[in-house]
Coordinates of C-alpha atoms in Angstrom, one line a residue:
M911 CA 0.0 0.0 0.0
S912 CA 1.4 3.4 -1.0
L913 CA 2.0 6.2 1.5
Q914 CA -1.0 8.1 0.1
Q915 CA -3.3 5.2 0.6
Q916 CA -2.1 4.7 4.2
V917 CA -2.6 8.4 4.9
M918 CA -6.1 8.4 3.6
E919 CA -7.0 5.3 5.7
Q920 CA -5.5 6.9 8.8
M921 CA -7.3 10.2 8.0
K922 CA -10.7 8.4 8.0
Q923 CA -9.9 6.9 11.4
A924 CA -8.8 10.2 12.8
M925 CA -11.9 11.9 11.6
K926 CA -14.1 9.2 13.2
A927 CA -12.1 9.5 16.4
K928 CA -12.2 13.3 16.2
D929 CA -8.4 13.3 16.7
T930 CA -7.4 16.8 15.6
V931 CA -3.7 16.4 16.1
A932 CA -3.5 13.3 14.0
L933 CA -5.8 14.8 11.4
E934 CA -3.6 17.9 11.1
S935 CA -0.5 15.8 10.8
L936 CA -2.0 13.5 8.2
R937 CA -3.2 16.4 6.1
A938 CA 0.3 17.8 6.2
I939 CA 1.6 14.5 4.8
K940 CA -1.1 14.3 2.2
S941 CA -0.3 17.9 1.1
A942 CA 3.4 17.2 0.9
V943 CA 2.8 14.1 -1.2
L944 CA 0.5 15.9 -3.6
L945 CA 3.0 18.8 -3.9
A946 CA 5.8 16.3 -4.7
L947 CA 3.7 14.6 -7.3
T948 CA 2.9 17.8 -9.1
Q949 CA 6.5 19.1 -8.9
S950 CA 8.0 15.9 -10.3
G951 CA 5.2 15.3 -12.7
A952 CA 5.2 11.7 -11.6
G953 CA 1.9 10.4 -12.8
E954 CA 2.6 6.9 -11.4
G955 CA 3.4 8.1 -7.9
L956 CA 6.5 8.4 -5.7
S957 CA 9.0 5.7 -5.1
E958 CA 9.3 4.2 -1.6
E959 CA 12.7 6.0 -1.2
E960 CA 11.1 9.4 -2.1
E961 CA 8.2 8.8 0.3
V962 CA 10.6 8.0 3.2
K963 CA 12.6 11.2 2.4
L964 CA 9.4 13.2 2.3
V965 CA 8.2 11.9 5.7
Q966 CA 11.7 12.4 7.2
K967 CA 11.6 16.0 6.1
L968 CA 8.2 16.6 7.7
V969 CA 9.4 15.0 11.0
K970 CA 12.6 17.1 11.0
Q971 CA 10.6 20.3 10.4
R972 CA 8.3 19.6 13.4
K973 CA 11.2 18.7 15.7
D974 CA 13.2 21.7 14.6
S975 CA 10.2 24.0 15.2
A976 CA 9.7 22.4 18.7
A977 CA 13.3 22.9 19.6
I978 CA 13.1 26.6 18.6
Y979 CA 9.9 27.0 20.6
K980 CA 11.5 25.4 23.7
E981 CA 14.5 27.7 23.4
Q982 CA 12.2 30.6 23.6
G983 CA 10.3 29.1 26.5
R984 CA 7.1 28.5 24.5
D985 CA 6.3 24.9 25.6
D986 CA 2.7 25.6 24.7
L987 CA 3.7 25.8 21.1
A988 CA 6.4 23.0 21.2
A989 CA 4.0 20.3 22.5
P990 CA 1.7 20.3 19.4
E991 CA 4.7 20.2 17.1
L992 CA 6.1 17.1 19.0
A993 CA 2.7 15.5 18.9
Q994 CA 2.5 15.9 15.2
A995 CA 6.1 14.6 14.7
A996 CA 5.0 11.4 16.6
V997 CA 2.1 10.9 14.3
I998 CA 4.1 11.4 11.2
E999 CA 6.9 9.1 12.4
Q1000 CA 4.5 6.2 12.2
F1001 CA 5.1 6.2 8.4
L1002 CA 8.8 5.9 8.7
P1003 CA 10.6 2.5 8.7
E1004 CA 11.9 1.1 12.0
Q1005 CA 14.6 3.4 13.4
L1006 CA 18.0 1.9 14.3
S1007 CA 19.5 2.3 17.8
E1008 CA 22.7 4.3 18.3
E1009 CA 24.6 1.1 18.9
E1010 CA 23.4 -0.3 15.5
I1011 CA 24.3 2.9 13.8
E1012 CA 27.7 2.9 15.5
K1013 CA 28.4 -0.7 14.1
V1014 CA 27.7 0.5 10.6
V1015 CA 29.8 3.6 11.0
V1016 CA 32.8 1.6 12.3
Q1017 CA 32.5 -1.0 9.5
T1018 CA 32.4 1.8 6.9
I1019 CA 35.4 3.6 8.5
D1020 CA 37.3 0.3 8.3
A1021 CA 36.2 -0.4 4.7
V1022 CA 37.1 3.1 3.5
G1023 CA 40.2 3.4 5.5
A1024 CA 39.2 6.7 7.0
S1025 CA 41.8 8.2 9.4
G1026 CA 40.6 11.6 10.3
M1027 CA 38.0 14.4 10.0
K1028 CA 39.1 15.0 6.4
D1029 CA 37.4 11.7 5.5
M1030 CA 34.1 12.6 7.2
G1031 CA 32.3 13.4 4.0
K1032 CA 33.2 10.1 2.4
V1033 CA 32.1 8.1 5.4
M1034 CA 28.9 10.2 5.8
G1035 CA 27.9 9.7 2.2
I1036 CA 28.2 5.9 2.4
V1037 CA 26.6 5.5 5.8
S1038 CA 23.7 7.9 4.9
K1039 CA 22.9 5.9 1.7
E1040 CA 23.1 2.6 3.6
L1041 CA 20.9 3.8 6.5
A1042 CA 18.5 5.9 4.5
G1043 CA 15.2 6.2 6.3
Q1044 CA 16.5 4.1 9.3
A1045 CA 18.5 6.8 11.0
D1046 CA 18.5 10.6 11.5
G1047 CA 21.3 12.4 9.7
K1048 CA 22.2 14.4 12.8
T1049 CA 22.7 11.2 14.8
I1050 CA 24.8 9.7 12.1
S1051 CA 26.9 12.8 11.9
A1052 CA 27.5 12.9 15.6
I1053 CA 28.6 9.3 15.7
V1054 CA 30.9 9.7 12.7
R1055 CA 32.5 12.8 14.2
S1056 CA 33.2 11.0 17.5
K1057 CA 34.7 8.0 15.7
L1058 CA 37.0 10.1 13.4
A1059 CA 38.1 12.6 16.1

């Protein structure tokens, strides 16, 4: 089942349950999917990889907004953003733990022969492709940085 179909099913359930946070989040996904379809001119739909990137972008936007609100002491605005991020995250594949990410990073560093921070871009490119959709770029970057430092 495509992302668009899953979202529509969830929207029906959210409407019946009168869950406004879920409904708002699902409408954001639907809007982003439709926008992506019209921009790319993809009549047949988005690939699974494109769908994952789209959902990751939406989650990242919500989390970044929540972080800014918290910095400004606006927890009343941060809470809905985090709630929406939680609803949107349901459409992402299973996320890996930091230990699992660390194993992949160490294997990649050994395979590439990376020795210092100058090789960070090379390692990041390989690990990011390998873990696409399963790990946050910020987490991967932090682990790579700690291993190469």
